[in-house]
CSV table of N, CA and C in Angstrom, one decimal:
chain,number,residue,atom,x,y,z
A,1,MET,N,-7.7,343.2,147.2
A,1,MET,CA,-8.4,344.4,147.6
A,1,MET,C,-7.4,345.2,148.5
A,2,LEU,N,-7.2,346.4,148.1
A,2,LEU,CA,-6.3,347.3,148.9
A,2,LEU,C,-7.1,348.1,149.9
A,3,ILE,N,-6.6,348.1,151.2
A,3,ILE,CA,-7.2,348.9,152.2
A,3,ILE,C,-6.1,349.8,152.9
A,4,ASN,N,-6.5,350.9,153.5
A,4,ASN,CA,-5.5,351.7,154.2
A,4,ASN,C,-5.9,351.8,155.6
A,5,SER,N,-5.5,350.9,156.5
A,5,SER,CA,-5.8,350.8,157.9
A,5,SER,C,-5.1,351.8,158.7
A,6,LYS,N,-5.8,352.4,159.6
A,6,LYS,CA,-5.1,353.4,160.5
A,6,LYS,C,-3.9,352.8,161.2
A,7,ARG,N,-4.1,351.6,161.8
A,7,ARG,CA,-3.1,350.9,162.6
A,7,ARG,C,-2.0,350.3,161.7
A,8,PHE,N,-2.4,349.7,160.6
A,8,PHE,CA,-1.4,348.8,159.8
A,8,PHE,C,-1.0,349.4,158.5
A,9,GLY,N,-1.6,350.6,158.1
A,9,GLY,CA,-1.2,351.2,156.8
A,9,GLY,C,-1.9,350.5,155.7
A,10,GLN,N,-1.3,350.5,154.5
A,10,GLN,CA,-1.8,349.9,153.3
A,10,GLN,C,-1.6,348.4,153.4
A,11,LEU,N,-2.7,347.7,153.2
A,11,LEU,CA,-2.7,346.2,153.2
A,11,LEU,C,-3.4,345.7,151.9
A,12,ASP,N,-2.9,344.6,151.4
A,12,ASP,CA,-3.5,343.9,150.3
A,12,ASP,C,-4.3,342.8,150.9
A,13,ILE,N,-5.6,342.8,150.9
A,13,ILE,CA,-6.5,341.9,151.6
A,13,ILE,C,-7.0,340.9,150.6
A,14,ASP,N,-6.9,339.6,150.9
A,14,ASP,CA,-7.6,338.6,150.2
A,14,ASP,C,-9.1,338.6,150.5
A,15,GLU,N,-9.9,339.0,149.6
A,15,GLU,CA,-11.4,339.1,149.9
A,15,GLU,C,-12.0,337.8,150.4
A,16,THR,N,-11.4,336.7,150.1
A,16,THR,CA,-12.0,335.4,150.6
A,16,THR,C,-11.7,335.2,152.1
A,17,LYS,N,-10.9,336.1,152.7
A,17,LYS,CA,-10.6,336.0,154.1
A,17,LYS,C,-11.5,336.9,155.0
A,18,ILE,N,-12.3,337.7,154.3
A,18,ILE,CA,-13.2,338.6,155.1
A,18,ILE,C,-14.2,337.8,155.8
A,19,ILE,N,-14.4,338.2,157.1
A,19,ILE,CA,-15.3,337.6,158.0
A,19,ILE,C,-16.5,338.5,158.1
A,20,THR,N,-17.7,337.9,158.0
A,20,THR,CA,-19.0,338.7,158.2
A,20,THR,C,-19.6,338.4,159.5
A,21,PHE,N,-19.8,339.4,160.3
A,21,PHE,CA,-20.4,339.3,161.6
A,21,PHE,C,-21.9,339.5,161.5
A,22,ILE,N,-22.6,338.5,162.0
A,22,ILE,CA,-24.1,338.6,161.9
A,22,ILE,C,-24.7,339.8,162.5
A,23,ASN,N,-24.3,340.1,163.8
A,23,ASN,CA,-24.8,341.2,164.5
A,23,ASN,C,-23.8,342.3,164.8
A,24,GLY,N,-22.6,342.2,164.3
A,24,GLY,CA,-21.5,343.1,164.7
A,24,GLY,C,-21.0,342.8,166.1
A,25,LEU,N,-20.0,343.5,166.5
A,25,LEU,CA,-19.4,343.4,167.8
A,25,LEU,C,-20.1,344.4,168.8
A,26,LEU,N,-20.1,344.0,170.1
A,26,LEU,CA,-20.8,344.9,171.0
A,26,LEU,C,-20.1,346.3,171.0
A,27,GLY,N,-20.9,347.3,170.8
A,27,GLY,CA,-20.4,348.7,170.6
A,27,GLY,C,-20.1,349.0,169.2
A,28,PHE,N,-20.0,348.0,168.3
A,28,PHE,CA,-19.7,348.3,166.9
A,28,PHE,C,-20.7,347.5,166.0
A,29,GLU,N,-22.0,347.5,166.4
A,29,GLU,CA,-23.0,346.6,165.8
A,29,GLU,C,-23.2,347.0,164.3
A,30,HIS,N,-22.9,348.2,163.9
A,30,HIS,CA,-23.0,348.6,162.5
A,30,HIS,C,-21.8,348.2,161.6
A,31,LEU,N,-20.8,347.7,162.2
A,31,LEU,CA,-19.6,347.2,161.4
A,31,LEU,C,-19.7,345.7,161.3
A,32,LYS,N,-19.8,345.2,160.1
A,32,LYS,CA,-20.1,343.8,159.9
A,32,LYS,C,-18.9,343.0,159.2
A,33,LYS,N,-18.0,343.7,158.6
A,33,LYS,CA,-16.9,343.0,157.8
A,33,LYS,C,-15.6,343.3,158.5
A,34,TYR,N,-14.9,342.1,158.8
A,34,TYR,CA,-13.6,342.2,159.4
A,34,TYR,C,-12.6,341.2,158.8
A,35,ILE,N,-11.4,341.4,159.1
A,35,ILE,CA,-10.3,340.4,158.7
A,35,ILE,C,-9.4,340.2,159.9
A,36,ILE,N,-8.9,339.1,160.1
A,36,ILE,CA,-8.0,338.8,161.2
A,36,ILE,C,-6.5,339.0,160.7
A,37,LEU,N,-5.8,339.8,161.4
A,37,LEU,CA,-4.4,340.0,161.1
A,37,LEU,C,-3.5,339.6,162.2
A,38,ASP,N,-2.3,339.1,161.9
A,38,ASP,CA,-1.3,338.8,162.9
A,38,ASP,C,-0.7,340.0,163.4
A,39,HIS,N,-0.3,340.0,164.7
A,39,HIS,CA,0.4,341.1,165.3
A,39,HIS,C,1.9,340.8,165.1
A,40,PRO,N,2.6,341.8,164.5
A,40,PRO,CA,4.0,341.5,164.2
A,40,PRO,C,4.8,341.1,165.5
A,41,GLY,N,5.5,340.0,165.3
A,41,GLY,CA,6.4,339.6,166.4
A,41,GLY,C,5.7,338.8,167.5
A,42,SER,N,4.4,338.5,167.3
A,42,SER,CA,3.7,337.7,168.4
A,42,SER,C,3.1,336.5,167.8
A,43,ASP,N,3.2,335.4,168.5
A,43,ASP,CA,2.5,334.1,168.1
A,43,ASP,C,1.1,334.0,168.5
A,44,PHE,N,0.7,334.9,169.5
A,44,PHE,CA,-0.7,334.7,170.1
A,44,PHE,C,-1.6,335.9,169.9
A,45,LEU,N,-1.1,337.1,169.7
A,45,LEU,CA,-1.9,338.3,169.5
A,45,LEU,C,-2.3,338.4,168.0
A,46,LYS,N,-3.6,338.7,167.8
A,46,LYS,CA,-4.2,338.9,166.5
A,46,LYS,C,-5.0,340.2,166.6
A,47,TRP,N,-5.4,340.7,165.4
A,47,TRP,CA,-6.2,341.9,165.4
A,47,TRP,C,-7.4,341.6,164.5
A,48,LEU,N,-8.6,342.1,165.0
A,48,LEU,CA,-9.8,342.1,164.2
A,48,LEU,C,-9.8,343.5,163.6
A,49,GLN,N,-9.5,343.6,162.3
A,49,GLN,CA,-9.5,344.8,161.6
A,49,GLN,C,-10.8,345.0,160.8
A,50,SER,N,-11.5,346.1,161.1
A,50,SER,CA,-12.8,346.3,160.4
A,50,SER,C,-12.5,346.7,159.0
A,51,ILE,N,-13.3,346.2,158.1
A,51,ILE,CA,-13.2,346.6,156.7
A,51,ILE,C,-14.1,347.8,156.4
A,52,ASP,N,-15.2,347.9,157.3
A,52,ASP,CA,-16.2,348.9,157.1
A,52,ASP,C,-15.7,350.3,157.7
A,53,ASP,N,-14.9,350.2,158.7
A,53,ASP,CA,-14.3,351.5,159.3
A,53,ASP,C,-12.8,351.2,159.6
A,54,LEU,N,-12.0,351.6,158.7
A,54,LEU,CA,-10.5,351.3,158.8
A,54,LEU,C,-9.8,351.9,160.0
A,55,ASP,N,-10.5,352.7,160.8
A,55,ASP,CA,-9.9,353.2,162.0
A,55,ASP,C,-10.1,352.2,163.1
A,56,ILE,N,-10.9,351.2,163.0
A,56,ILE,CA,-11.3,350.3,164.0
A,56,ILE,C,-10.5,349.0,163.9
A,57,SER,N,-9.7,348.7,164.9
A,57,SER,CA,-9.0,347.4,165.0
A,57,SER,C,-8.9,347.0,166.4
A,58,LEU,N,-9.3,345.7,166.7
A,58,LEU,CA,-9.4,345.3,168.1
A,58,LEU,C,-8.4,344.1,168.3
A,59,PRO,N,-7.7,344.1,169.4
A,59,PRO,CA,-6.8,343.0,169.7
A,59,PRO,C,-7.5,341.8,170.3
A,60,VAL,N,-7.2,340.6,169.7
A,60,VAL,CA,-7.9,339.4,170.1
A,60,VAL,C,-6.8,338.3,170.4
A,61,VAL,N,-7.2,337.3,171.2
A,61,VAL,CA,-6.3,336.2,171.4
A,61,VAL,C,-7.2,334.9,171.5
A,62,ASP,N,-6.6,333.8,171.3
A,62,ASP,CA,-7.2,332.5,171.6
A,62,ASP,C,-7.1,332.4,173.2
A,63,PRO,N,-8.3,332.4,173.8
A,63,PRO,CA,-8.3,332.5,175.3
A,63,PRO,C,-7.6,331.2,175.9
A,64,THR,N,-7.6,330.1,175.2
A,64,THR,CA,-7.0,328.9,175.8
A,64,THR,C,-5.5,329.1,175.9
A,65,ALA,N,-4.9,330.1,175.3
A,65,ALA,CA,-3.5,330.3,175.4
A,65,ALA,C,-3.1,330.8,176.8
A,66,PHE,N,-4.1,331.5,177.4
A,66,PHE,CA,-3.9,332.0,178.8
A,66,PHE,C,-4.7,331.2,179.8
A,67,PHE,N,-5.8,330.7,179.4
A,67,PHE,CA,-6.7,329.9,180.3
A,67,PHE,C,-7.1,328.6,179.6
A,68,PRO,N,-6.2,327.6,179.8
A,68,PRO,CA,-6.3,326.3,179.1
A,68,PRO,C,-7.7,325.6,179.3
A,69,ASP,N,-8.3,325.9,180.4
A,69,ASP,CA,-9.6,325.2,180.7
A,69,ASP,C,-10.8,326.0,180.2
A,70,TYR,N,-10.6,327.1,179.5
A,70,TYR,CA,-11.6,328.0,179.0
A,70,TYR,C,-12.6,327.1,178.1
A,71,SER,N,-13.8,327.1,178.5
A,71,SER,CA,-14.8,326.4,177.7
A,71,SER,C,-16.2,327.1,177.8
A,72,PRO,N,-16.4,328.1,176.9
A,72,PRO,CA,-17.7,328.8,177.0
A,72,PRO,C,-18.9,328.0,176.6
A,73,ARG,N,-19.9,328.1,177.4
A,73,ARG,CA,-21.2,327.5,177.1
A,73,ARG,C,-22.0,328.5,176.3
A,74,ILE,N,-22.3,328.2,175.1
A,74,ILE,CA,-23.0,329.1,174.2
A,74,ILE,C,-24.3,328.4,173.8
A,75,SER,N,-25.4,329.2,173.7
A,75,SER,CA,-26.7,328.6,173.4
A,75,SER,C,-26.7,328.0,172.0
A,76,ARG,N,-27.4,326.9,171.8
A,76,ARG,CA,-27.6,326.3,170.5
A,76,ARG,C,-28.1,327.3,169.5
A,77,ASP,N,-29.1,328.1,169.9
A,77,ASP,CA,-29.6,329.1,168.9
A,77,ASP,C,-28.6,330.1,168.5
A,78,ASP,N,-27.7,330.5,169.3
A,78,ASP,CA,-26.6,331.5,168.9
A,78,ASP,C,-25.7,330.8,168.0
A,79,LEU,N,-25.3,329.6,168.3
A,79,LEU,CA,-24.4,328.8,167.4
A,79,LEU,C,-25.0,328.6,166.0
A,80,ASP,N,-26.3,328.4,166.0
A,80,ASP,CA,-27.0,328.1,164.7
A,80,ASP,C,-26.9,329.4,163.8
A,81,THR,N,-26.9,330.6,164.4
A,81,THR,CA,-26.8,331.8,163.5
A,81,THR,C,-25.6,331.8,162.6
A,82,ILE,N,-24.6,331.1,163.0
A,82,ILE,CA,-23.4,331.1,162.2
A,82,ILE,C,-23.1,329.7,161.6
A,83,GLY,N,-24.1,328.8,161.7
A,83,GLY,CA,-24.0,327.5,161.1
A,83,GLY,C,-23.1,326.6,161.8
A,84,ILE,N,-22.9,326.7,163.1
A,84,ILE,CA,-22.1,325.8,163.9
A,84,ILE,C,-23.0,324.9,164.7
A,85,LYS,N,-22.7,323.6,164.7
A,85,LYS,CA,-23.4,322.6,165.5
A,85,LYS,C,-22.7,322.4,166.9
A,86,ASN,N,-21.4,322.4,166.9
A,86,ASN,CA,-20.6,322.2,168.1
A,86,ASN,C,-19.6,323.3,168.2
A,87,ILE,N,-19.4,323.8,169.4
A,87,ILE,CA,-18.4,324.9,169.5
A,87,ILE,C,-17.0,324.4,169.2
A,88,GLU,N,-16.8,323.1,169.3
A,88,GLU,CA,-15.5,322.5,169.0
A,88,GLU,C,-15.1,322.8,167.5
A,89,ASP,N,-16.1,323.0,166.7
A,89,ASP,CA,-15.9,323.3,165.2
A,89,ASP,C,-15.6,324.7,164.9
A,90,ALA,N,-15.7,325.6,165.9
A,90,ALA,CA,-15.5,327.0,165.8
A,90,ALA,C,-14.1,327.4,166.2
A,91,ILE,N,-13.8,328.6,165.8
A,91,ILE,CA,-12.6,329.3,166.3
A,91,ILE,C,-13.1,330.3,167.3
A,92,VAL,N,-12.6,330.3,168.5
A,92,VAL,CA,-13.0,331.1,169.6
A,92,VAL,C,-11.9,332.1,169.9
A,93,LEU,N,-12.3,333.4,169.9
A,93,LEU,CA,-11.3,334.5,170.2
A,93,LEU,C,-11.9,335.4,171.2
A,94,CYS,N,-11.1,336.0,172.0
A,94,CYS,CA,-11.6,336.9,173.0
A,94,CYS,C,-10.9,338.3,172.8
A,95,ILE,N,-11.6,339.3,173.0
A,95,ILE,CA,-11.1,340.7,172.8
A,95,ILE,C,-10.3,341.0,174.1
A,96,ILE,N,-9.2,341.6,174.0
A,96,ILE,CA,-8.4,342.1,175.1
A,96,ILE,C,-8.4,343.6,175.1
A,97,THR,N,-8.2,344.1,176.3
A,97,THR,CA,-8.0,345.6,176.5
A,97,THR,C,-6.7,345.8,177.2
A,98,VAL,N,-5.8,346.6,176.6
A,98,VAL,CA,-4.5,346.8,177.2
A,98,VAL,C,-4.4,348.3,177.4
A,99,PRO,N,-4.5,348.7,178.7
A,99,PRO,CA,-4.4,350.2,179.0
A,99,PRO,C,-2.9,350.5,179.0
A,100,SER,N,-2.6,351.8,179.3
A,100,SER,CA,-1.2,352.2,179.4
A,100,SER,C,-0.4,351.4,180.4
A,101,ASP,N,-1.0,351.0,181.5
A,101,ASP,CA,-0.4,350.2,182.5
A,101,ASP,C,-0.7,348.7,182.1
A,102,ILE,N,0.2,348.1,181.4
A,102,ILE,CA,0.0,346.7,180.9
A,102,ILE,C,-0.4,345.7,182.0
A,103,GLN,N,-0.1,346.0,183.3
A,103,GLN,CA,-0.4,345.1,184.4
A,103,GLN,C,-1.9,345.1,184.6
A,104,LYS,N,-2.7,346.1,184.0
A,104,LYS,CA,-4.1,346.2,184.2
A,104,LYS,C,-4.9,345.7,183.0
A,105,ALA,N,-4.2,344.9,182.1
A,105,ALA,CA,-4.8,344.3,180.9
A,105,ALA,C,-5.9,343.4,181.3
A,106,THR,N,-7.0,343.4,180.5
A,106,THR,CA,-8.1,342.5,180.8
A,106,THR,C,-8.5,341.7,179.5
A,107,ILE,N,-9.2,340.6,179.7
A,107,ILE,CA,-9.7,339.9,178.5
A,107,ILE,C,-11.2,339.6,178.8
A,108,ASN,N,-12.0,339.7,177.7
A,108,ASN,CA,-13.5,339.6,177.8
A,108,ASN,C,-13.8,338.1,177.6
A,109,LEU,N,-13.8,337.3,178.7
A,109,LEU,CA,-14.2,335.9,178.6
A,109,LEU,C,-15.7,335.7,178.5
A,110,LYS,N,-16.5,336.7,178.9
A,110,LYS,CA,-17.9,336.6,178.9
A,110,LYS,C,-18.6,336.6,177.6
A,111,ALA,N,-17.9,337.4,176.6
A,111,ALA,CA,-18.5,337.6,175.3
A,111,ALA,C,-17.5,337.3,174.2
A,112,PRO,N,-17.2,336.0,174.0
A,112,PRO,CA,-16.2,335.6,173.0
A,112,PRO,C,-16.7,335.8,171.6
A,113,VAL,N,-15.8,336.0,170.7
A,113,VAL,CA,-16.1,336.0,169.3
A,113,VAL,C,-16.0,334.6,168.8
A,114,ILE,N,-17.1,334.1,168.2
A,114,ILE,CA,-17.2,332.7,167.7
A,114,ILE,C,-17.2,332.8,166.2
A,115,LEU,N,-16.3,332.1,165.6
A,115,LEU,CA,-16.1,332.1,164.1
A,115,LEU,C,-16.3,330.8,163.5
A,116,ASN,N,-17.1,330.7,162.5
A,116,ASN,CA,-17.3,329.5,161.7
A,116,ASN,C,-16.3,329.6,160.5
A,117,PRO,N,-15.1,328.9,160.6
A,117,PRO,CA,-14.1,329.0,159.6
A,117,PRO,C,-14.5,328.5,158.2
A,118,ALA,N,-15.5,327.6,158.1
A,118,ALA,CA,-15.9,327.1,156.8
A,118,ALA,C,-16.6,328.1,156.0
A,119,CYS,N,-17.4,329.0,156.6
A,119,CYS,CA,-18.2,330.0,155.8
A,119,CYS,C,-17.8,331.4,156.2
A,120,ARG,N,-16.9,331.6,157.1
A,120,ARG,CA,-16.4,332.9,157.4
A,120,ARG,C,-17.5,333.8,158.0
A,121,LEU,N,-18.4,333.2,158.8
A,121,LEU,CA,-19.4,333.9,159.5
A,121,LEU,C,-19.0,333.9,161.0
A,122,ALA,N,-19.3,335.0,161.7
A,122,ALA,CA,-18.9,335.1,163.1
A,122,ALA,C,-20.0,336.0,163.8
A,123,ASP,N,-19.9,335.9,165.1
A,123,ASP,CA,-20.6,336.8,166.0
A,123,ASP,C,-20.0,336.8,167.4
A,124,GLN,N,-20.2,337.9,168.1
A,124,GLN,CA,-19.8,337.9,169.5
A,124,GLN,C,-21.0,337.4,170.3
A,125,MET,N,-20.8,336.4,171.1
A,125,MET,CA,-21.8,335.7,171.8
A,125,MET,C,-21.6,335.7,173.3
A,126,ILE,N,-22.6,335.6,174.0
A,126,ILE,CA,-22.5,335.6,175.5
A,126,ILE,C,-22.4,334.2,176.0
A,127,ALA,N,-21.3,334.0,176.8
A,127,ALA,CA,-21.1,332.7,177.4
A,127,ALA,C,-22.0,332.6,178.6
A,128,GLU,N,-22.7,331.5,178.8
A,128,GLU,CA,-23.6,331.2,179.9
A,128,GLU,C,-22.9,331.0,181.2
A,129,ASN,N,-21.6,330.8,181.1
A,129,ASN,CA,-20.8,330.5,182.3
A,129,ASN,C,-20.7,331.7,183.3
A,130,SER,N,-21.2,331.5,184.5
A,130,SER,CA,-21.3,332.6,185.5
A,130,SER,C,-19.9,333.0,185.9
A,131,GLU,N,-18.9,332.2,185.8
A,131,GLU,CA,-17.5,332.5,186.3
A,131,GLU,C,-16.7,333.4,185.3
A,132,TYR,N,-17.2,333.5,184.1
A,132,TYR,CA,-16.5,334.4,183.2
A,132,TYR,C,-16.9,335.8,183.3
A,133,LYS,N,-15.9,336.7,183.2
A,133,LYS,CA,-16.1,338.1,183.4
A,133,LYS,C,-15.8,338.9,182.1
A,134,VAL,N,-16.4,340.1,181.9
A,134,VAL,CA,-16.2,340.9,180.8
A,134,VAL,C,-14.7,341.5,180.9
A,135,LYS,N,-14.3,341.8,182.1
A,135,LYS,CA,-13.0,342.4,182.3
A,135,LYS,C,-12.2,341.4,183.3
A,136,HIS,N,-11.9,340.3,182.8
A,136,HIS,CA,-11.1,339.3,183.5
A,136,HIS,C,-9.6,339.7,183.5
A,137,PRO,N,-8.9,339.8,184.6
A,137,PRO,CA,-7.5,340.2,184.6
A,137,PRO,C,-6.7,339.2,183.7
A,138,LEU,N,-5.7,339.8,183.0
A,138,LEU,CA,-4.9,339.1,182.0
A,138,LEU,C,-3.4,339.5,182.3
A,139,THR,N,-2.6,338.5,182.5
A,139,THR,CA,-1.2,338.8,182.7
A,139,THR,C,-0.5,338.7,181.3
A,140,LEU,N,0.0,339.8,180.8
A,140,LEU,CA,0.7,339.8,179.5
A,140,LEU,C,2.2,339.7,179.5
A,141,ASN,N,2.7,339.7,180.8
A,141,ASN,CA,4.2,339.6,180.8
A,141,ASN,C,4.7,338.2,180.8
A,142,GLU,N,3.8,337.2,180.8
A,142,GLU,CA,4.2,335.8,180.7
A,142,GLU,C,3.8,335.3,179.3
A,143,LYS,N,4.6,334.4,178.9
A,143,LYS,CA,4.3,333.8,177.5
A,143,LYS,C,3.1,332.8,177.7
A,144,PRO,N,2.1,333.0,176.8
A,144,PRO,CA,1.0,332.1,176.9
A,144,PRO,C,1.3,330.7,176.4
A,145,GLU,N,0.5,329.8,176.8
A,145,GLU,CA,0.7,328.4,176.6
A,145,GLU,C,0.4,327.9,175.2
A,146,GLY,N,-0.4,328.6,174.4
A,146,GLY,CA,-0.8,328.1,173.1
A,146,GLY,C,-0.7,329.2,172.0
A,147,ARG,N,-1.3,328.9,170.9
A,147,ARG,CA,-1.4,329.8,169.8
A,147,ARG,C,-2.8,329.9,169.4
A,148,CYS,N,-3.1,330.9,168.6
A,148,CYS,CA,-4.4,331.1,168.0
A,148,CYS,C,-4.7,330.0,167.0
A,149,ALA,N,-5.4,329.0,167.3
A,149,ALA,CA,-5.7,327.9,166.4
A,149,ALA,C,-6.6,328.4,165.2
A,150,GLY,N,-6.2,328.1,164.0
A,150,GLY,CA,-7.0,328.3,162.9
A,150,GLY,C,-7.0,329.7,162.4
A,151,CYS,N,-6.3,330.7,163.0
A,151,CYS,CA,-6.3,332.1,162.5
A,151,CYS,C,-5.3,332.3,161.4
């Protein structure tokens, strides 16, 4: 399937890699179909590229690359919506925001994207952990410790 993304230009997408979001992303609830793309030259940065609106692409990372102890508590009911029994079976990604001043970059640890890789279903879910913030400071000038597992 050929798409013409605003950010990445023309891409040949394998339709079996399309991820369906049950409720969409916060602020983009009407957009349900996405694909994960690698960021050129980066081992840790990925992009959630909307298939429904090719102008929308959001930067995401495996949060454990920056926060090795990151362990969101997600309700059983939320995990059930995408067919996950244990969060360890999911791919967990967090959306980052990078303003013009890179030193003010933030990561949304409060509402991670939880993906069931077996059936390509996902949703953005609210972590019950009180210590996680929507705009948690993120230092991008240091190399992260890990990579995005399973992307």
